[in-house]
PDB file of C-alpha atoms in Angstrom:
ATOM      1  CA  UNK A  15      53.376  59.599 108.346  1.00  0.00           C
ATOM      2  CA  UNK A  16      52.170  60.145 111.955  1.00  0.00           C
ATOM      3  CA  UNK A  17      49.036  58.826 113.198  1.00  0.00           C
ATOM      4  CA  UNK A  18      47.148  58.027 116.308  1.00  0.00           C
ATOM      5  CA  UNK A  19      44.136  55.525 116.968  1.00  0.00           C
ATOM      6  CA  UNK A  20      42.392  55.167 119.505  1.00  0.00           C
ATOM      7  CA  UNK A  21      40.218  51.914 120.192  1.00  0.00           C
ATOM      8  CA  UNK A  22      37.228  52.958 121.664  1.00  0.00           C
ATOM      9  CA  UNK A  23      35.305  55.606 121.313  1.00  0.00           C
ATOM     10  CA  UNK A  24      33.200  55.187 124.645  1.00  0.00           C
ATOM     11  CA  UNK A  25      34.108  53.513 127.504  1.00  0.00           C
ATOM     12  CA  UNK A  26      32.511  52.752 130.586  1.00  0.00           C
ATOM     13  CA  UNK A  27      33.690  51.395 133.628  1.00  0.00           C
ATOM     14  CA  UNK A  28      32.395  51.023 137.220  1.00  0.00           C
ATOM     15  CA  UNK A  29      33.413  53.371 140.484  1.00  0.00           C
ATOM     16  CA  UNK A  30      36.488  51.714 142.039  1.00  0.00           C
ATOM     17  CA  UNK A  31      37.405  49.754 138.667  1.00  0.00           C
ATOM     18  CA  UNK A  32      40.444  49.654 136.010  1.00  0.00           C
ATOM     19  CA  UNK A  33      40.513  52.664 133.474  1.00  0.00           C
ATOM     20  CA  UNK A  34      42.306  51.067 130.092  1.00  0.00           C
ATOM     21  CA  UNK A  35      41.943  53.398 127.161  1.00  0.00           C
ATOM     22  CA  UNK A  36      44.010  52.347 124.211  1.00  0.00           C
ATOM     23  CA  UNK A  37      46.309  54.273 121.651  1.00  0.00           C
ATOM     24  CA  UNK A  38      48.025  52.939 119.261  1.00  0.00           C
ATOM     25  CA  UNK A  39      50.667  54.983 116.864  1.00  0.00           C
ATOM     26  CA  UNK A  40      52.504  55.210 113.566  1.00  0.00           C
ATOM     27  CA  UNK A  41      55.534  57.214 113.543  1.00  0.00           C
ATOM     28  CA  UNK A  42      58.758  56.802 111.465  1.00  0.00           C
ATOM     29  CA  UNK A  43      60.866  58.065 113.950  1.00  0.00           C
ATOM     30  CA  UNK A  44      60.816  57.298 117.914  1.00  0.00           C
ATOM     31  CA  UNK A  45      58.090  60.127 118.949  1.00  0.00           C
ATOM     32  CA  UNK A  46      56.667  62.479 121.193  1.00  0.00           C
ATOM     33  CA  UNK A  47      53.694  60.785 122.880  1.00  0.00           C
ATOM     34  CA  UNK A  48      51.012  62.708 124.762  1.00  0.00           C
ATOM     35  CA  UNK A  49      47.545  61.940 127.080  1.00  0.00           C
ATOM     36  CA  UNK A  50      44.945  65.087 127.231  1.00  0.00           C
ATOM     37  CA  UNK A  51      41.744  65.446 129.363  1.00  0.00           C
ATOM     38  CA  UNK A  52      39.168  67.356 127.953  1.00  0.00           C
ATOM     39  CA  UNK A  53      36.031  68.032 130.485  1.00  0.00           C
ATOM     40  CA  UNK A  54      32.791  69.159 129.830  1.00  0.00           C
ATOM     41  CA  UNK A  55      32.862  72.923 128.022  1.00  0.00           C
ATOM     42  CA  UNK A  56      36.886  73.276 128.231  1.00  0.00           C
ATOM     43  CA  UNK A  57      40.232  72.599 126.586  1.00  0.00           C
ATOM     44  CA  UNK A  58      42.564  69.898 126.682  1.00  0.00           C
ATOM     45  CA  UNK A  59      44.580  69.820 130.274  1.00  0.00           C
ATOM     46  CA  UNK A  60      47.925  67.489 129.611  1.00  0.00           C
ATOM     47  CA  UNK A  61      47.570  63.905 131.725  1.00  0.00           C
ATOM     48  CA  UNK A  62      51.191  62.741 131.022  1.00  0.00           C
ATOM     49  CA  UNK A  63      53.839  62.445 128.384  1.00  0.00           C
ATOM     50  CA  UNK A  64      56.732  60.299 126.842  1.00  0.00           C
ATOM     51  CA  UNK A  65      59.809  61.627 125.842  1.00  0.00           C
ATOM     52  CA  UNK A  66      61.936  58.973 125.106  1.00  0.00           C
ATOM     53  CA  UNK A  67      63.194  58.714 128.890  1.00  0.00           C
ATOM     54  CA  UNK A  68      61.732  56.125 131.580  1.00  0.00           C
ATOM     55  CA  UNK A  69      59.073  53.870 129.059  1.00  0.00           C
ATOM     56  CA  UNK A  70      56.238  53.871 131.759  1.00  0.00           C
ATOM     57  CA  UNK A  71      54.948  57.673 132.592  1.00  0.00           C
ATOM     58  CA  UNK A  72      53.290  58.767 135.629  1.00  0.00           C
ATOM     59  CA  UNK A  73      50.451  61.887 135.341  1.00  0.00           C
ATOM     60  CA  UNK A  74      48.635  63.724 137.390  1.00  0.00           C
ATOM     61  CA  UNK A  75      45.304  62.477 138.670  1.00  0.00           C
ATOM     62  CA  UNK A  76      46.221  58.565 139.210  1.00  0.00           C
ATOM     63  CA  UNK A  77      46.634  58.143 135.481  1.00  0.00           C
ATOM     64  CA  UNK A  78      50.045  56.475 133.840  1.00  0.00           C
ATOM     65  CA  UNK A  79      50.870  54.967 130.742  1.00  0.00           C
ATOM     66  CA  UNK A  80      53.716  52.728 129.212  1.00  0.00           C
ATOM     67  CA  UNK A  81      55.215  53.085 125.906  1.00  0.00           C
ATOM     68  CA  UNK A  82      55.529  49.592 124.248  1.00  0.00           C
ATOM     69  CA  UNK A  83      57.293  49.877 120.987  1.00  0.00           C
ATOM     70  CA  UNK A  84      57.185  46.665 120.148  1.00  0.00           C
ATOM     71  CA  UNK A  85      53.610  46.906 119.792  1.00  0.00           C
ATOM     72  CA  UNK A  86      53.678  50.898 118.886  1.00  0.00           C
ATOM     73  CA  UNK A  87      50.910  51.185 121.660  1.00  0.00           C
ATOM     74  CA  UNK A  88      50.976  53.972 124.569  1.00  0.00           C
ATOM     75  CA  UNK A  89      47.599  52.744 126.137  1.00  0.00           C
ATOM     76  CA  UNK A  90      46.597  55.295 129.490  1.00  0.00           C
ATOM     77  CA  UNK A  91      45.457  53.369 132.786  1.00  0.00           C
ATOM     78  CA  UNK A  92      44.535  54.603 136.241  1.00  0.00           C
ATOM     79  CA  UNK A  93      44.088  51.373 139.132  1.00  0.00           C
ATOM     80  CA  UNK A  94      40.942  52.745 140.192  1.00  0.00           C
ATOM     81  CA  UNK A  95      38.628  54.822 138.837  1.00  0.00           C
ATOM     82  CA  UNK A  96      36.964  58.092 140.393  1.00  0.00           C
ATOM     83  CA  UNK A  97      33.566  59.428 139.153  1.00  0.00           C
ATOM     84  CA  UNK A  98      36.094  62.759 138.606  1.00  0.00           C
ATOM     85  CA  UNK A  99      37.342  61.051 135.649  1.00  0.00           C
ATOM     86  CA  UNK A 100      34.570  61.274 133.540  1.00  0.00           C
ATOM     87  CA  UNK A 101      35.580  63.198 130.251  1.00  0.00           C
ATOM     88  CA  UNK A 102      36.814  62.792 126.984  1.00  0.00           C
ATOM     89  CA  UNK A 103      40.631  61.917 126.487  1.00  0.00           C
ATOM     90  CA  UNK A 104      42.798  62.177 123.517  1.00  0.00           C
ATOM     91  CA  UNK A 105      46.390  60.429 122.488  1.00  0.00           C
ATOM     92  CA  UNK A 106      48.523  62.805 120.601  1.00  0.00           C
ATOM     93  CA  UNK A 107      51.447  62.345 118.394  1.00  0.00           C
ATOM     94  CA  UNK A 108      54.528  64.643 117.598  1.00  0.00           C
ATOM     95  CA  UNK A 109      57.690  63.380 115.559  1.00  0.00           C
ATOM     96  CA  UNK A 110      59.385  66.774 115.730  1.00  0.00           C
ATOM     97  CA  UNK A 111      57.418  67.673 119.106  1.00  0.00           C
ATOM     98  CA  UNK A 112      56.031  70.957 116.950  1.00  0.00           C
ATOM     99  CA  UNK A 113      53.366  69.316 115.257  1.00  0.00           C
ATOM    100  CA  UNK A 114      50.717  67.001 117.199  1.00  0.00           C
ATOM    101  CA  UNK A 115      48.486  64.708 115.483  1.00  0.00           C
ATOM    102  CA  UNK A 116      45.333  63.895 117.337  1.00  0.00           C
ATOM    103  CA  UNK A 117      43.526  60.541 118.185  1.00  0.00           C
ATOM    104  CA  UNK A 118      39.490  60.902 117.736  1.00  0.00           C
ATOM    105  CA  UNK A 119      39.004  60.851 121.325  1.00  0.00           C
ATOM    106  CA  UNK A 120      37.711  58.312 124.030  1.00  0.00           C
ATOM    107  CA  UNK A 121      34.901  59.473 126.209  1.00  0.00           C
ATOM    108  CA  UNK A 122      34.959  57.601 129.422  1.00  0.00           C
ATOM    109  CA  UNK A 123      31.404  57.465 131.441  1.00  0.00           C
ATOM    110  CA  UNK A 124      32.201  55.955 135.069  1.00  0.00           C
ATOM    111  CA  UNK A 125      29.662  54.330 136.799  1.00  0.00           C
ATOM    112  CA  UNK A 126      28.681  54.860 140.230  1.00  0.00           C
TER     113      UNK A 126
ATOM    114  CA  UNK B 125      50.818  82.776 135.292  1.00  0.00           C
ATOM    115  CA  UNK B 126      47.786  83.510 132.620  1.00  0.00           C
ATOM    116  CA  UNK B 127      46.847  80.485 130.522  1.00  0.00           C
ATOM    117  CA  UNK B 128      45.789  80.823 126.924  1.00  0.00           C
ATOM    118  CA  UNK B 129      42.890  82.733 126.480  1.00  0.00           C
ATOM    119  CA  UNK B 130      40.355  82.695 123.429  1.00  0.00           C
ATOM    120  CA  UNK B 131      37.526  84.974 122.137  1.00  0.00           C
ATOM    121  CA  UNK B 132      34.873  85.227 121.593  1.00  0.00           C
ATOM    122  CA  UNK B 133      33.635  82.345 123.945  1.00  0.00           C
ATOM    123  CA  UNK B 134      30.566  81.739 121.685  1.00  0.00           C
ATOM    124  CA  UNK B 135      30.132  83.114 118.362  1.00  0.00           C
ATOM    125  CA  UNK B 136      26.420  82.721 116.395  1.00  0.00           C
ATOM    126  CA  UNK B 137      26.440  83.670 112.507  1.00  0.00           C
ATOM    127  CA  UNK B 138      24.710  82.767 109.450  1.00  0.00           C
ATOM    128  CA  UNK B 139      25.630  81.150 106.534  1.00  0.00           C
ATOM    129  CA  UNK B 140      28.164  83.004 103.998  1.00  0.00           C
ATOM    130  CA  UNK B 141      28.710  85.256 106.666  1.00  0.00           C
ATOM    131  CA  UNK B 142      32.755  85.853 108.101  1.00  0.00           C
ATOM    132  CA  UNK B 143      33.547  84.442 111.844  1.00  0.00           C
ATOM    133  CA  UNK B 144      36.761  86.177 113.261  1.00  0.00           C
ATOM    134  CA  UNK B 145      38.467  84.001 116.406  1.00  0.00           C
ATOM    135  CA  UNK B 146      41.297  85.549 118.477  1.00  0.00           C
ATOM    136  CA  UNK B 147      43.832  83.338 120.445  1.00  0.00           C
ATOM    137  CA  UNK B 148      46.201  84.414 123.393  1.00  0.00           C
ATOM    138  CA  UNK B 149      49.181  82.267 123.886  1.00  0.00           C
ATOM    139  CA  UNK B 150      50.868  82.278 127.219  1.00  0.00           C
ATOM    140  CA  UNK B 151      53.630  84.385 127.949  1.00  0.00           C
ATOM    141  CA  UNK B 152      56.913  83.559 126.458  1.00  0.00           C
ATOM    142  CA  UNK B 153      55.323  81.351 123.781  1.00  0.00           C
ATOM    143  CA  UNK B 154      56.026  81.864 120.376  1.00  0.00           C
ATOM    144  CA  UNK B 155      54.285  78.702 118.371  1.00  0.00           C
ATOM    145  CA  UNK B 156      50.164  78.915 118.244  1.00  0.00           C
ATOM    146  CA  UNK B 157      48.018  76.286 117.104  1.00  0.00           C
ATOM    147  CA  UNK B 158      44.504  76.079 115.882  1.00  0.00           C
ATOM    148  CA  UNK B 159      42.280  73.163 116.060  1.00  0.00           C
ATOM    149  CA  UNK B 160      38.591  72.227 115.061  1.00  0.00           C
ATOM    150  CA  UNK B 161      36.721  69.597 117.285  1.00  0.00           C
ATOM    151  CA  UNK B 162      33.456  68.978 115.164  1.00  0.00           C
ATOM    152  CA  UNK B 163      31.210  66.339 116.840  1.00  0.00           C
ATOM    153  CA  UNK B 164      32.644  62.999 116.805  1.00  0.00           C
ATOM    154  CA  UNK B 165      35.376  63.929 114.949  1.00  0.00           C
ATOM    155  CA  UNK B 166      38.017  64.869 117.747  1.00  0.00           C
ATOM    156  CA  UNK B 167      40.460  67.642 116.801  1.00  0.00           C
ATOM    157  CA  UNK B 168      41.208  67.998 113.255  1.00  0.00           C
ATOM    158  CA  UNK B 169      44.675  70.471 112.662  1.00  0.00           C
ATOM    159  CA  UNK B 170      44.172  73.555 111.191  1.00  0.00           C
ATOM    160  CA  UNK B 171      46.794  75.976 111.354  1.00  0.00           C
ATOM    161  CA  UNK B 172      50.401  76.326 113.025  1.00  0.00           C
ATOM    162  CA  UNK B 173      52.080  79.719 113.331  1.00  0.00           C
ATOM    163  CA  UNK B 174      55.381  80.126 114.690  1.00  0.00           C
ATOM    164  CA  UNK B 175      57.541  83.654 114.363  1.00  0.00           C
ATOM    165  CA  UNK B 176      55.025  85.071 112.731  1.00  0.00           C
ATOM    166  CA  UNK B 177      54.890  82.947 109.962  1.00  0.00           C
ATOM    167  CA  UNK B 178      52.172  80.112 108.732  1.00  0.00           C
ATOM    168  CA  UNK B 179      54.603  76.929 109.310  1.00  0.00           C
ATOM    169  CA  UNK B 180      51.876  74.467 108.173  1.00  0.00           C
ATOM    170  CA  UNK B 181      48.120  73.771 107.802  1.00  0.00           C
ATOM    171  CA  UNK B 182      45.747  71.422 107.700  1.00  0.00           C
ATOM    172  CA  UNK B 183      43.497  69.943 105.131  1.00  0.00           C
ATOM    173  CA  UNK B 184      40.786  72.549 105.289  1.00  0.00           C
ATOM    174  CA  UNK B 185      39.710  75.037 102.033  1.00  0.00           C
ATOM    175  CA  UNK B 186      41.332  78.064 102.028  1.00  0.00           C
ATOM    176  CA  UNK B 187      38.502  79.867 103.331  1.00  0.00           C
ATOM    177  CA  UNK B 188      39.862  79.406 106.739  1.00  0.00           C
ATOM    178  CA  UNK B 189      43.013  81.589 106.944  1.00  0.00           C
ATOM    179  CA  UNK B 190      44.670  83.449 110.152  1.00  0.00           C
ATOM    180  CA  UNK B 191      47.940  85.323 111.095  1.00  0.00           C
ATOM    181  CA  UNK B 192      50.190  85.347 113.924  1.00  0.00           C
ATOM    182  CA  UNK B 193      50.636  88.991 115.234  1.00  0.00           C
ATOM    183  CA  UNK B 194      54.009  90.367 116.958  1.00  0.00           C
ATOM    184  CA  UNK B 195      53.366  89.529 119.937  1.00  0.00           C
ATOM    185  CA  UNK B 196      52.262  86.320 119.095  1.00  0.00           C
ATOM    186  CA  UNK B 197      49.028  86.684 119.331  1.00  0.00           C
ATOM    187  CA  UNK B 198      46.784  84.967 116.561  1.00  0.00           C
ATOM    188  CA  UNK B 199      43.678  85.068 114.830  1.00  0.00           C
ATOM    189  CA  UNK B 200      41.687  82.668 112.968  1.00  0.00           C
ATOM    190  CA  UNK B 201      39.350  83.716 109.787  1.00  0.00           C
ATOM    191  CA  UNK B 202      36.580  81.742 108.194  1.00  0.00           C
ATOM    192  CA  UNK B 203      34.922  82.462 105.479  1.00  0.00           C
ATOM    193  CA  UNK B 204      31.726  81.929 103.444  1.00  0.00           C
ATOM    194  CA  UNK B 205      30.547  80.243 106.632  1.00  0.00           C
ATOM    195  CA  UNK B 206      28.733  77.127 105.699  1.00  0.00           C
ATOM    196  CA  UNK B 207      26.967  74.849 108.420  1.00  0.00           C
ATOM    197  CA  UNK B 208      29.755  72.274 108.364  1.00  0.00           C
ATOM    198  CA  UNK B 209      31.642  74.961 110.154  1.00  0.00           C
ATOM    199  CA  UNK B 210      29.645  74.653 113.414  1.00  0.00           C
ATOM    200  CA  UNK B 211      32.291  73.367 116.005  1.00  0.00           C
ATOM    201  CA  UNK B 212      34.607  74.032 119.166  1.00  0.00           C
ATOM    202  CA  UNK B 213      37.482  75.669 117.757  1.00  0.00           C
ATOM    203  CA  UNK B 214      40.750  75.365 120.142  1.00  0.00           C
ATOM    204  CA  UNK B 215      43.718  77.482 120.266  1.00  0.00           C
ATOM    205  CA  UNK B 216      46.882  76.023 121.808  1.00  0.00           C
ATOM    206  CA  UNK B 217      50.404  77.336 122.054  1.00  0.00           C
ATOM    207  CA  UNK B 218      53.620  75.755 122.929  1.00  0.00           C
ATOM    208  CA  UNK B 219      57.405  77.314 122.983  1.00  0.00           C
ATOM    209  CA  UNK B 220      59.204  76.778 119.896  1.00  0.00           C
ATOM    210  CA  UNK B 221      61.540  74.078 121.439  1.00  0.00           C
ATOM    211  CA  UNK B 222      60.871  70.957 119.084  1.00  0.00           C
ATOM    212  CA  UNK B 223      63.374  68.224 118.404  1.00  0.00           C
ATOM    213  CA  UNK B 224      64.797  65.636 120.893  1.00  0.00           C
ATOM    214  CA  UNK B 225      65.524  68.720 123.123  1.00  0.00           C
ATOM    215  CA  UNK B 226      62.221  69.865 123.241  1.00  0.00           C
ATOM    216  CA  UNK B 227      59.056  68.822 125.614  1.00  0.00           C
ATOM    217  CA  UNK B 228      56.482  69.929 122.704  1.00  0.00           C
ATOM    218  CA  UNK B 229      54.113  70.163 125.324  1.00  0.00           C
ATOM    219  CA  UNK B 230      50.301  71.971 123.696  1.00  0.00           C
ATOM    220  CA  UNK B 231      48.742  74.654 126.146  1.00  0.00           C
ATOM    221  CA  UNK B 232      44.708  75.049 125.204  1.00  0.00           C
ATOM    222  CA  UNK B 233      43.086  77.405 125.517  1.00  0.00           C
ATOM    223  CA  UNK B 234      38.817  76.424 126.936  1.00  0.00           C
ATOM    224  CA  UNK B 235      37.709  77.336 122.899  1.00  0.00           C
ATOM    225  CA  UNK B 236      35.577  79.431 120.964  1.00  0.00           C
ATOM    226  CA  UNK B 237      32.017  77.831 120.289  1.00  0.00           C
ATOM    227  CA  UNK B 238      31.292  79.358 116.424  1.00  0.00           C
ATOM    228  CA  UNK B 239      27.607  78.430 115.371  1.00  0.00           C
ATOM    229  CA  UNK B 240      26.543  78.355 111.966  1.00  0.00           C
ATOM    230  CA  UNK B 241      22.521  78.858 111.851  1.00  0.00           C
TER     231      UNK B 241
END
């Protein structure tokens, strides 16, 4: 069975500091994994996603994330954080890459 | 290129009553999903429709039913409205591509605010 959790449900971190927001996944099969943004009052906007090529994935805004399947984790980072990147962000899961299964969400707050 | 678009943006109804949500996809895509974001409880799945055809649902009663139209478009039905329903309810689509050839990339739509009073 798929499944996605996400450590965290708020995190805060200073102007100028490390984002880490952690997902961790259960898949039978090597998966489809997925980063969305959700901002205040909208949908989900895609950040990045792995598909089995290169293991660390580069998205838009700064953001990246490395698929470790040793330790089924596909945790999001960005090197320096921007009071932009305030929102909520969800880790997704897809075996067959036609059915996603969502994490609860991590709502980042950045300090200024 | 027009994104996914969903109405109505806000919906307000009371209890028992029927809410009726209508979903866009984006041109050239045939798969549309539905999703309920309650607070705190991030998106739960509802519905999939792909061709047409209800491919799979979530664990919700069967009060909440939709349909996929010809041209793809969908709509989403609840009914009996109770308060529990209150929530952001997301439409995404996707092309039907899945499998290792496929990017299975989701396309959201901003969501339909439905209000139970």
């Amino acid at each position: 069975a798929q499944s996605v959790t996400q450590l965290g449900s708020h995190v805060s971190v200073s102007e100028g500091a490390l984002v880490l927001l952690r997902c961790n996944y259960s898949s039978s099969v090597p998966p489809y994994l997925f980063w969305y943004v959700q901002y205040p009052n909208q949908g989900l906007q895609l950040l990045l996603k792995y598909t089995s090529a290169a293991t660390l994935v580069k998205g838009i805004n700064g953001f990246e994330a490395e698929f470790k399947k040793s330790e089924t984790s596909f945790h999001l980072t960005k090197p320096s954080a921007h009071m932009s990147d305030a929102a909520e962000y969800f880790c997704a899961v897809s075996e067959t890459g036609n059915q996603f299964y969502f994490g609860t969400g991590t709502s980042l707050t950045v300090i200024p | 290129e027009a994104g996914v678009t969903q109405s109505p943006t806000h919906l307000i109804k009371t209890r028992g009553q029927q809410a009726t949500l209508r979903c866009s996809p984006i041109s050239g895509h045939t798969s549309v999903y539905w999703y309920q974001q309650a607070l705190g409880l991030g998106l739960q799945f509802l519905l999939w429709y792909d061709e047409g055809e209800e491919r799979n649902r979530g664990n919700f009663p069967p009060r909440f039913s939709g349909r996929q139209f010809p041209n793809y478009s969908s709509e989403l039905n609840v009914n009996a409205l109770e308060l529990e329903d209150s929530a952001l309810y997301l439409c995404a689509s996707s092309l039907k591509t899945g499998g290792p050839a496929g990017n299975g990339e989701l396309f959201f739509g901003e969501g339909s605010r439905l209000t139970v009073l």
